[in-house]
Tab-separated table of C-alpha atoms in Angstrom:
chain	number	residue	atom	x	y	z
A	1	MET	CA	-42.900	-170.808	55.257
A	2	SER	CA	-45.445	-168.073	54.746
A	3	LYS	CA	-47.299	-167.362	51.762
A	4	PRO	CA	-45.800	-164.874	49.357
A	5	ALA	CA	-47.644	-161.159	49.089
A	6	ILE	CA	-49.339	-159.642	46.445
A	7	ALA	CA	-50.587	-156.060	46.334
A	8	THR	CA	-52.623	-154.150	43.844
A	9	THR	CA	-53.925	-150.434	43.501
A	10	SER	CA	-55.928	-148.364	41.125
A	11	LEU	CA	-54.325	-145.120	39.880
A	12	ALA	CA	-55.879	-143.156	37.358
A	13	GLY	CA	-58.183	-145.941	36.608
A	14	CYS	CA	-61.754	-146.849	36.486
A	15	PHE	CA	-61.469	-150.000	38.844
A	16	GLY	CA	-62.314	-152.122	35.904
A	17	CYS	CA	-59.260	-154.036	35.797
A	18	HIS	CA	-59.916	-154.834	39.838
A	19	MET	CA	-63.458	-156.190	38.561
A	20	SER	CA	-61.511	-158.591	35.963
A	21	ILE	CA	-59.573	-159.805	39.093
A	22	LEU	CA	-62.656	-160.398	40.915
A	23	ASP	CA	-63.788	-162.239	37.706
A	24	ILE	CA	-61.602	-165.049	38.103
A	25	ASP	CA	-64.489	-166.411	39.927
A	26	ALA	CA	-64.253	-169.387	42.222
A	27	ARG	CA	-60.350	-169.473	41.346
A	28	ILE	CA	-60.001	-166.683	43.880
A	29	LEU	CA	-60.246	-169.243	46.639
A	30	GLU	CA	-57.185	-170.996	45.039
A	31	LEU	CA	-55.452	-167.418	44.739
A	32	ILE	CA	-56.001	-166.999	48.598
A	33	ASP	CA	-54.466	-170.505	49.228
A	34	LEU	CA	-51.208	-169.355	47.081
A	35	VAL	CA	-50.641	-165.456	48.332
A	36	ASP	CA	-51.694	-163.115	50.915
A	37	PHE	CA	-53.139	-159.763	49.639
A	38	ASP	CA	-51.223	-156.659	51.226
A	39	LYS	CA	-51.957	-153.259	50.159
A	40	SER	CA	-55.004	-153.612	48.352
A	41	PRO	CA	-58.391	-152.220	47.639
A	42	ILE	CA	-59.827	-155.652	47.602
A	43	ASP	CA	-58.926	-156.318	51.370
A	44	ASP	CA	-58.808	-152.229	52.285
A	45	ILE	CA	-55.106	-152.442	53.543
A	46	LYS	CA	-53.658	-149.081	53.064
A	47	ARG	CA	-50.135	-149.589	53.793
A	48	PHE	CA	-47.077	-152.024	52.753
A	49	SER	CA	-46.515	-154.441	55.774
A	50	ARG	CA	-43.751	-156.306	53.751
A	51	THR	CA	-42.149	-156.796	50.402
A	52	CYS	CA	-44.454	-158.251	47.865
A	53	LYS	CA	-43.479	-160.719	45.134
A	54	VAL	CA	-46.191	-159.320	42.878
A	55	GLY	CA	-47.857	-155.692	42.426
A	56	LEU	CA	-50.418	-154.955	39.975
A	57	VAL	CA	-51.115	-151.589	38.994
A	58	GLU	CA	-54.202	-150.334	37.236
A	59	GLY	CA	-54.471	-146.967	35.548
A	60	GLY	CA	-51.660	-144.347	34.744
A	61	CYS	CA	-50.331	-141.055	36.580
A	62	CYS	CA	-52.718	-138.195	36.188
A	63	ASN	CA	-51.514	-136.496	39.575
A	64	GLU	CA	-48.835	-136.604	42.071
A	65	GLU	CA	-50.617	-138.916	44.515
A	66	ASN	CA	-50.598	-141.318	41.777
A	67	VAL	CA	-46.825	-140.903	41.112
A	68	GLU	CA	-45.995	-141.273	44.844
A	69	VAL	CA	-48.213	-144.576	45.154
A	70	LEU	CA	-46.592	-145.903	42.352
A	71	ARG	CA	-43.018	-145.229	43.417
A	72	GLU	CA	-44.197	-146.940	46.818
A	73	PHE	CA	-45.094	-149.881	44.599
A	74	ARG	CA	-41.958	-149.914	42.757
A	75	ARG	CA	-40.010	-149.975	45.961
A	76	HIS	CA	-42.032	-152.767	47.766
A	77	CYS	CA	-42.948	-154.958	45.068
A	78	GLU	CA	-40.280	-157.470	43.269
A	79	ILE	CA	-42.294	-157.877	40.171
A	80	LEU	CA	-44.355	-154.927	39.222
A	81	VAL	CA	-47.152	-155.467	36.422
A	82	SER	CA	-49.096	-152.668	34.494
A	83	LEU	CA	-52.804	-154.074	34.588
A	84	GLY	CA	-54.772	-152.761	31.952
A	85	ASP	CA	-54.788	-150.316	28.847
A	86	CYS	CA	-54.472	-147.165	31.143
A	87	ALA	CA	-51.471	-148.188	33.043
A	88	ILE	CA	-49.833	-149.220	29.655
A	89	MET	CA	-51.019	-146.193	27.588
A	90	GLY	CA	-53.132	-143.784	29.638
A	91	GLY	CA	-56.055	-144.851	28.642
A	92	ILE	CA	-59.211	-142.998	28.538
A	93	PRO	CA	-57.599	-140.232	31.093
A	94	ALA	CA	-54.880	-139.643	28.715
A	95	MET	CA	-57.518	-138.220	26.107
A	96	ARG	CA	-56.615	-134.925	27.955
A	97	ASN	CA	-53.060	-135.132	26.889
A	98	MET	CA	-53.860	-133.589	23.781
A	99	VAL	CA	-55.201	-130.356	25.525
A	100	PRO	CA	-53.018	-128.338	27.513
A	101	LEU	CA	-53.982	-128.474	31.052
A	102	GLU	CA	-55.053	-124.824	31.555
A	103	GLU	CA	-57.780	-125.477	28.776
A	104	CYS	CA	-58.861	-128.635	30.475
A	105	LEU	CA	-59.328	-126.929	33.791
A	106	ASP	CA	-61.092	-123.670	32.259
A	107	GLU	CA	-63.450	-126.318	30.452
A	108	ALA	CA	-64.562	-128.132	33.594
A	109	TYR	CA	-64.649	-125.372	36.077
A	110	ARG	CA	-65.072	-122.118	33.970
A	111	SER	CA	-66.485	-122.170	30.486
A	112	GLY	CA	-68.278	-125.763	30.131
A	113	PRO	CA	-71.759	-125.494	28.794
A	114	THR	CA	-73.042	-127.122	32.189
A	115	VAL	CA	-70.766	-125.264	34.546
A	116	TYR	CA	-72.314	-122.925	37.230
A	117	ASN	CA	-69.327	-121.463	38.992
A	118	PRO	CA	-69.833	-117.691	39.555
A	119	SER	CA	-66.266	-117.092	41.306
A	120	GLY	CA	-64.603	-118.722	38.285
A	121	GLU	CA	-62.549	-120.417	40.951
A	122	ILE	CA	-60.523	-123.707	40.056
A	123	PRO	CA	-60.362	-125.833	43.172
A	124	GLY	CA	-57.000	-125.578	44.539
A	125	ASP	CA	-57.172	-126.984	48.075
A	126	PRO	CA	-53.986	-128.151	49.428
A	127	GLU	CA	-55.751	-131.535	50.387
A	128	ILE	CA	-56.279	-132.346	46.578
A	129	PRO	CA	-53.411	-133.833	44.714
A	130	LEU	CA	-51.958	-131.667	42.062
A	131	LEU	CA	-52.706	-132.667	38.531
A	132	LEU	CA	-49.682	-133.347	36.422
A	133	ASN	CA	-49.379	-131.755	33.037
A	134	LYS	CA	-50.691	-134.994	31.356
A	135	VAL	CA	-51.275	-138.611	31.763
A	136	TYR	CA	-48.298	-140.631	31.867
A	137	PRO	CA	-48.646	-144.579	31.570
A	138	ALA	CA	-46.844	-146.281	34.530
A	139	HIS	CA	-43.850	-147.472	32.584
A	140	GLU	CA	-42.804	-143.678	32.066
A	141	VAL	CA	-42.546	-143.027	35.634
A	142	VAL	CA	-41.056	-146.367	36.965
A	143	LYS	CA	-39.720	-149.565	35.776
A	144	ILE	CA	-42.437	-151.991	34.911
A	145	ASP	CA	-41.644	-155.618	34.545
A	146	TYR	CA	-44.491	-157.055	32.757
A	147	HIS	CA	-47.826	-155.596	30.744
A	148	LEU	CA	-51.038	-157.074	30.688
A	149	PRO	CA	-52.869	-155.131	27.799
A	150	GLY	CA	-56.953	-154.941	27.683
A	151	CYS	CA	-59.605	-152.860	28.825
A	152	PRO	CA	-59.889	-154.732	31.048
A	153	PRO	CA	-57.498	-157.733	30.738
A	154	PRO	CA	-59.386	-160.793	30.595
A	155	ALA	CA	-59.535	-162.736	33.964
A	156	GLU	CA	-58.153	-165.733	32.287
A	157	THR	CA	-54.958	-163.598	31.314
A	158	ILE	CA	-54.588	-161.945	34.874
A	159	TRP	CA	-54.824	-165.620	36.413
A	160	GLN	CA	-52.310	-167.381	34.032
A	161	ALA	CA	-50.182	-164.303	34.492
A	162	LEU	CA	-50.551	-164.203	38.265
A	163	VAL	CA	-49.829	-168.138	38.793
A	164	ALA	CA	-46.735	-168.061	36.377
A	165	LEU	CA	-45.223	-165.129	38.106
A	166	LEU	CA	-45.738	-166.710	41.591
A	167	GLU	CA	-44.474	-170.062	40.732
A	168	GLY	CA	-41.600	-168.185	38.952
A	169	ARG	CA	-42.248	-169.489	35.527
A	170	PRO	CA	-41.647	-167.196	32.478
A	171	LEU	CA	-44.856	-165.275	31.148
A	172	ASP	CA	-45.977	-166.638	27.970
A	173	LEU	CA	-49.530	-165.587	27.378
A	174	PRO	CA	-51.114	-167.424	24.212
A	175	TYR	CA	-52.382	-165.111	21.184
A	176	GLU	CA	-56.016	-164.954	22.521
A	177	LEU	CA	-54.814	-163.715	25.773
A	178	ILE	CA	-53.242	-160.380	24.378
A	179	LYS	CA	-56.094	-157.797	23.275
A	180	TYR	CA	-56.174	-154.274	23.602
A	181	ASP	CA	-59.830	-153.941	24.299
B	1	MET	CA	-38.046	-162.393	-19.821
B	2	SER	CA	-38.178	-166.103	-18.706
B	3	GLY	CA	-41.460	-166.806	-16.758
B	4	THR	CA	-40.134	-168.458	-13.647
B	5	ILE	CA	-37.565	-166.938	-11.102
B	6	GLU	CA	-36.307	-169.167	-8.192
B	7	PHE	CA	-34.961	-167.738	-4.900
B	8	PHE	CA	-34.954	-168.309	-1.289
B	9	ILE	CA	-37.201	-167.092	1.407
B	10	ASP	CA	-35.957	-168.046	5.262
B	11	GLY	CA	-33.690	-170.902	3.638
B	12	ARG	CA	-36.617	-172.337	1.622
B	13	PRO	CA	-36.390	-172.697	-2.224
B	14	VAL	CA	-39.398	-170.606	-3.661
B	15	THR	CA	-40.731	-169.553	-7.317
B	16	GLY	CA	-42.361	-166.495	-8.586
B	17	ARG	CA	-43.329	-165.096	-11.851
B	18	ALA	CA	-41.160	-162.154	-13.526
B	19	GLY	CA	-42.395	-158.860	-12.301
B	20	GLN	CA	-43.446	-159.852	-8.873
B	21	THR	CA	-42.605	-158.240	-5.871
B	22	ILE	CA	-41.023	-160.136	-3.025
B	23	LEU	CA	-44.182	-159.717	-0.735
B	24	GLU	CA	-46.496	-161.149	-3.795
B	25	ALA	CA	-44.289	-164.042	-4.650
B	26	ALA	CA	-43.846	-165.065	-0.868
B	27	GLU	CA	-47.958	-164.799	-0.734
B	28	ASP	CA	-47.974	-167.341	-3.582
B	29	ASN	CA	-45.910	-169.360	-1.745
B	30	GLY	CA	-47.815	-169.698	1.467
B	31	ILE	CA	-45.338	-167.322	3.241
B	32	TYR	CA	-47.122	-164.023	5.104
B	33	ILE	CA	-44.771	-161.030	5.115
B	34	PRO	CA	-46.412	-158.549	7.633
B	35	ARG	CA	-47.525	-155.159	5.867
B	36	LEU	CA	-49.680	-152.503	6.724
B	37	CYS	CA	-49.480	-149.952	3.627
B	38	HIS	CA	-49.650	-152.466	1.046
B	39	MET	CA	-52.833	-153.496	-0.226
B	40	LYS	CA	-54.125	-155.599	-3.027
B	41	GLY	CA	-55.289	-153.644	-6.323
B	42	LEU	CA	-53.360	-150.739	-5.467
B	43	THR	CA	-49.901	-149.855	-6.407
B	44	PRO	CA	-46.957	-150.605	-3.960
B	45	TYR	CA	-46.054	-147.457	-1.846
B	46	GLY	CA	-43.163	-148.703	0.310
B	47	GLY	CA	-44.160	-146.244	2.890
B	48	CYS	CA	-44.837	-148.123	6.099
B	49	ARG	CA	-41.646	-150.619	6.215
B	50	VAL	CA	-43.449	-153.154	8.110
B	51	CYS	CA	-42.665	-155.588	5.306
B	52	THR	CA	-38.962	-154.758	5.596
B	53	CYS	CA	-36.996	-158.017	4.874
B	54	LEU	CA	-32.994	-158.352	4.707
B	55	VAL	CA	-32.655	-159.142	0.959
B	56	ASN	CA	-29.184	-160.389	0.374
B	57	SER	CA	-28.423	-158.706	3.789
B	58	ARG	CA	-29.903	-155.260	2.791
B	59	ALA	CA	-32.949	-154.166	4.368
B	60	GLN	CA	-35.707	-153.785	1.869
B	61	ALA	CA	-39.360	-153.256	1.755
B	62	ALA	CA	-40.774	-156.565	0.368
B	63	CYS	CA	-44.053	-154.847	-1.112
B	64	THR	CA	-41.793	-152.942	-3.657
B	65	GLN	CA	-38.547	-154.780	-4.177
B	66	PRO	CA	-38.944	-157.142	-7.217
B	67	ILE	CA	-37.773	-160.958	-7.192
B	68	ALA	CA	-34.661	-161.762	-8.814
B	69	PRO	CA	-33.069	-165.095	-9.577
B	70	GLY	CA	-30.992	-166.494	-6.431
B	71	LEU	CA	-32.260	-163.675	-4.239
B	72	ILE	CA	-31.672	-164.443	-0.341
B	73	VAL	CA	-34.569	-163.096	1.592
B	74	ASP	CA	-34.500	-163.085	5.282
B	75	SER	CA	-38.054	-162.746	6.719
B	76	ASP	CA	-38.603	-164.396	10.001
B	77	SER	CA	-35.144	-163.904	11.822
B	78	GLU	CA	-34.987	-162.130	14.993
B	79	ALA	CA	-33.141	-159.274	13.536
B	80	VAL	CA	-36.069	-158.687	11.103
B	81	ARG	CA	-38.565	-159.665	13.722
B	82	GLU	CA	-36.992	-156.844	15.769
B	83	ILE	CA	-37.136	-154.311	13.082
B	84	ARG	CA	-40.850	-154.717	12.549
B	85	ARG	CA	-41.691	-154.923	15.993
B	86	GLN	CA	-39.929	-151.163	16.461
B	87	ILE	CA	-41.704	-149.904	13.409
B	88	ILE	CA	-45.140	-151.210	14.915
B	89	GLU	CA	-44.226	-149.768	18.248
B	90	MET	CA	-43.532	-146.393	16.798
B	91	LEU	CA	-46.603	-146.177	14.863
B	92	PHE	CA	-48.784	-146.773	18.270
B	93	VAL	CA	-46.691	-143.909	19.982
B	94	GLU	CA	-46.944	-141.302	17.091
B	95	GLY	CA	-50.802	-141.493	17.000
B	96	ASN	CA	-53.403	-141.513	19.310
B	97	HIS	CA	-54.531	-145.011	19.447
B	98	PHE	CA	-57.109	-145.701	21.995
B	99	CYS	CA	-58.087	-149.269	21.097
B	100	MET	CA	-60.514	-149.409	24.079
B	101	PHE	CA	-63.562	-147.454	22.382
B	102	CYS	CA	-62.375	-147.737	18.505
B	103	GLU	CA	-64.762	-149.182	16.410
B	104	LYS	CA	-62.530	-150.492	14.109
B	105	SER	CA	-60.768	-152.718	17.123
B	106	GLY	CA	-60.640	-156.597	16.521
B	107	SER	CA	-60.584	-155.696	12.648
B	108	CYS	CA	-57.569	-153.200	12.602
B	109	GLU	CA	-54.481	-154.310	10.748
B	110	LEU	CA	-52.122	-152.345	13.134
B	111	GLN	CA	-53.888	-153.679	16.220
B	112	ALA	CA	-53.660	-157.277	14.497
B	113	LEU	CA	-49.809	-156.641	13.686
B	114	ALA	CA	-48.916	-155.697	17.307
B	115	TYR	CA	-51.371	-158.858	18.462
B	116	ARG	CA	-49.370	-160.938	15.699
B	117	PHE	CA	-45.882	-159.840	17.351
B	118	GLY	CA	-47.069	-160.411	20.736
B	119	ILE	CA	-46.519	-156.564	21.726
B	120	THR	CA	-47.708	-155.740	25.079
B	121	ALA	CA	-46.718	-152.041	25.300
B	122	PRO	CA	-44.657	-150.073	23.357
B	123	ARG	CA	-40.898	-149.178	24.378
B	124	HIS	CA	-41.036	-145.555	23.252
B	125	PRO	CA	-42.741	-142.676	25.153
B	126	TYR	CA	-46.054	-141.703	23.882
B	127	LEU	CA	-46.405	-138.564	22.101
B	128	PHE	CA	-49.956	-137.640	22.090
B	129	PRO	CA	-50.145	-135.375	19.091
B	130	ARG	CA	-52.898	-132.984	18.681
B	131	ARG	CA	-54.758	-134.038	15.646
B	132	GLU	CA	-58.314	-133.339	14.134
B	133	VAL	CA	-61.345	-135.085	13.614
B	134	ASP	CA	-63.516	-134.459	10.267
B	135	ALA	CA	-67.178	-135.040	10.669
B	136	THR	CA	-68.280	-133.066	7.905
B	137	HIS	CA	-69.490	-135.925	5.514
B	138	ALA	CA	-72.790	-137.372	6.083
B	139	GLY	CA	-71.419	-141.016	5.456
B	140	VAL	CA	-68.024	-141.097	6.637
B	141	PHE	CA	-65.876	-139.536	9.309
B	142	VAL	CA	-62.014	-139.236	9.495
B	143	ASP	CA	-60.339	-139.124	12.592
B	144	HIS	CA	-56.713	-138.296	12.162
B	145	ASN	CA	-55.849	-139.324	15.696
B	146	ARG	CA	-55.718	-142.814	14.309
B	147	CYS	CA	-54.093	-142.045	10.862
B	148	VAL	CA	-50.826	-144.143	10.298
B	149	LEU	CA	-50.187	-142.336	6.883
B	150	CYS	CA	-49.994	-145.240	5.022
B	151	GLY	CA	-51.624	-143.733	2.086
B	152	ARG	CA	-53.978	-146.414	0.989
B	153	CYS	CA	-56.905	-143.789	0.869
B	154	VAL	CA	-54.899	-141.561	-1.078
B	155	ARG	CA	-54.310	-144.400	-3.641
B	156	ALA	CA	-57.628	-145.825	-3.619
B	157	SER	CA	-59.309	-142.578	-4.295
B	158	ARG	CA	-57.078	-141.892	-7.380
B	159	GLN	CA	-56.851	-145.583	-8.587
B	160	SER	CA	-59.853	-147.434	-7.777
B	161	ASP	CA	-62.503	-144.244	-7.623
B	162	GLY	CA	-60.812	-142.318	-10.511
B	163	LYS	CA	-61.203	-139.170	-7.921
B	164	ALA	CA	-58.568	-137.270	-5.876
B	165	VAL	CA	-60.376	-136.965	-2.354
B	166	PHE	CA	-57.220	-137.876	-0.335
B	167	GLY	CA	-53.861	-136.392	-0.678
B	168	PHE	CA	-50.914	-135.744	1.577
B	169	VAL	CA	-49.827	-132.457	2.926
B	170	GLY	CA	-46.826	-131.328	4.978
B	171	ARG	CA	-43.569	-132.804	5.410
B	172	GLY	CA	-41.867	-134.855	8.255
B	173	PRO	CA	-43.647	-134.942	11.611
B	174	GLY	CA	-46.004	-132.608	9.950
B	175	ARG	CA	-47.233	-134.876	7.289
B	176	ARG	CA	-50.955	-135.579	7.190
B	177	VAL	CA	-53.779	-136.682	4.942
B	178	ALA	CA	-55.833	-133.902	3.702
B	179	VAL	CA	-58.971	-133.752	1.359
B	180	ASN	CA	-59.541	-131.760	-1.506
B	181	ALA	CA	-61.696	-128.952	-0.243
B	182	SER	CA	-61.434	-126.690	2.381
B	183	GLY	CA	-64.336	-127.046	3.976
B	184	GLY	CA	-63.606	-130.806	5.178
B	185	LEU	CA	-64.686	-134.197	3.539
B	186	GLY	CA	-68.371	-133.033	3.379
B	187	ARG	CA	-67.818	-130.472	0.639
B	188	THR	CA	-65.519	-132.909	-1.525
B	189	GLU	CA	-66.683	-135.349	-4.218
B	190	ALA	CA	-66.445	-138.574	-1.697
B	191	ALA	CA	-69.010	-141.086	-1.672
B	192	THR	CA	-69.677	-143.490	1.060
B	193	ALA	CA	-69.292	-146.232	-1.302
B	194	ASP	CA	-66.283	-145.080	-2.548
B	195	ALA	CA	-63.332	-147.953	-2.297
B	196	ALA	CA	-61.259	-145.097	-0.506
B	197	MET	CA	-63.640	-145.311	2.255
B	198	ARG	CA	-62.967	-148.907	2.761
B	199	ALA	CA	-59.079	-148.756	2.196
B	200	CYS	CA	-58.016	-147.938	5.774
B	201	PRO	CA	-56.266	-150.427	7.704
B	202	VAL	CA	-56.824	-148.755	10.963
B	203	GLY	CA	-60.015	-146.441	12.396
B	204	ALA	CA	-58.905	-143.284	10.701
B	205	ILE	CA	-61.667	-143.506	7.903
B	206	LEU	CA	-64.926	-145.150	8.992
B	207	VAL	CA	-68.017	-145.637	7.236
B	208	ARG	CA	-70.753	-144.447	9.574
B	209	GLY	CA	-73.828	-146.662	11.134
B	210	GLU	CA	-71.508	-150.024	11.061
B	211	ALA	CA	-70.047	-149.417	14.335
B	212	TYR	CA	-69.757	-152.770	16.751
B	213	ALA	CA	-71.568	-154.696	14.387
B	214	THR	CA	-69.471	-157.845	14.915
B	215	PRO	CA	-69.482	-159.138	18.340
B	216	ILE	CA	-66.245	-159.686	20.245
B	217	GLY	CA	-65.095	-163.021	19.690
B	218	ARG	CA	-66.023	-163.383	15.991
B	219	ARG	CA	-64.035	-160.523	14.679
B	220	PRO	CA	-61.348	-161.231	11.987
B	221	TYR	CA	-58.606	-160.999	14.463
B	222	ASP	CA	-59.927	-162.330	17.675
B	223	HIS	CA	-58.749	-165.704	17.441
B	224	GLN	CA	-56.537	-165.966	14.395
B	225	PRO	CA	-53.331	-163.727	13.776
B	226	ILE	CA	-53.321	-161.467	10.912
B	227	GLY	CA	-51.792	-163.434	7.782
B	228	SER	CA	-52.994	-166.799	8.851
B	229	ASP	CA	-55.085	-166.886	5.657
B	230	VAL	CA	-52.402	-166.568	3.528
B	231	GLU	CA	-50.192	-169.262	5.721
B	232	GLU	CA	-52.982	-171.766	5.015
B	233	GLY	CA	-53.855	-170.956	1.540
B	234	GLY	CA	-50.444	-171.117	0.165
B	235	THR	CA	-48.924	-174.017	-1.596
B	236	PRO	CA	-45.769	-174.845	0.135
């Protein structure tokens, strides 16, 4: 029987949570005995090739591409997990949520103290994904099954959660592994 | 008035002194009732409702409800825990609580309550309100993004400091803590050593120059849930 697959992605995140996945150290060898990686920046596979048992989502949704990828993850993953504070509450990118998008773009491309942009143009190339009005936590866009908080979540949290989910056990993290920082 | 009052918390017979609240009597018996707006030395406020218990089957704030003979207090059933969980989750979505860079993280009572209840994400949509930061005072800054309107600073300023630096203005969703000078905290008689500056359970009022002094792993709630001291120190 072939191994179950997992997929990971970083949406509006900083890849810190992926660093924390790698922080399981030598246990990554045990992990590849347990699973195959499908779509993930870790193996650089860009498209889903099958249904995955677990999908790990880092980061919230700040643009339309994030939403598209997140929906694709929901379609292809049996269990979808929000990994880290950005996926759970928007995180640092969500600090723009208190400011209207128009003002954000104006500050970044026109009136910011270090901006040099004589034409005053705001990038609008069709290749660039459109920004959303605000940054949305993953569970406000699709159904999320589990949340692993932390900035980033400790490697131990990720390891214990992954093994439990892959073995079909309930996820019961001890007190010290649920942290928001 | 007779001295000792007998009543029940979670089926356990407990005793308290006349005039005590349920929260105080519970604490004397080694039972921790979660709370946020309550602070020892300040008058009970009953604002945050995190201490909600079912008292003779009615939801009451344990920090303001006096004990009475034969009361049956439910403080640990799933129904009560769910009420408290909902309140804590609502507090998180109503403000802008960015724990990842907050100086208070690790010693924040709101965060510690969420840890104690095992909350991994709130079930309500985030509101991301636009709030102000007041950095006009040399020794203290006020970040309204993190304020949970517990009123501890308001009471501490009046009752402990004998000043009235902080007060509530506005109603309903517009309610916020204000200072008694139009130019911000720096124009008031607030002093860095005031009790009010140490009363904040979250990171809304912080004394400057003390950020991140305690390393991760040695902060109050890194290993032990909030209330552990009460649960260990009591005489059951």
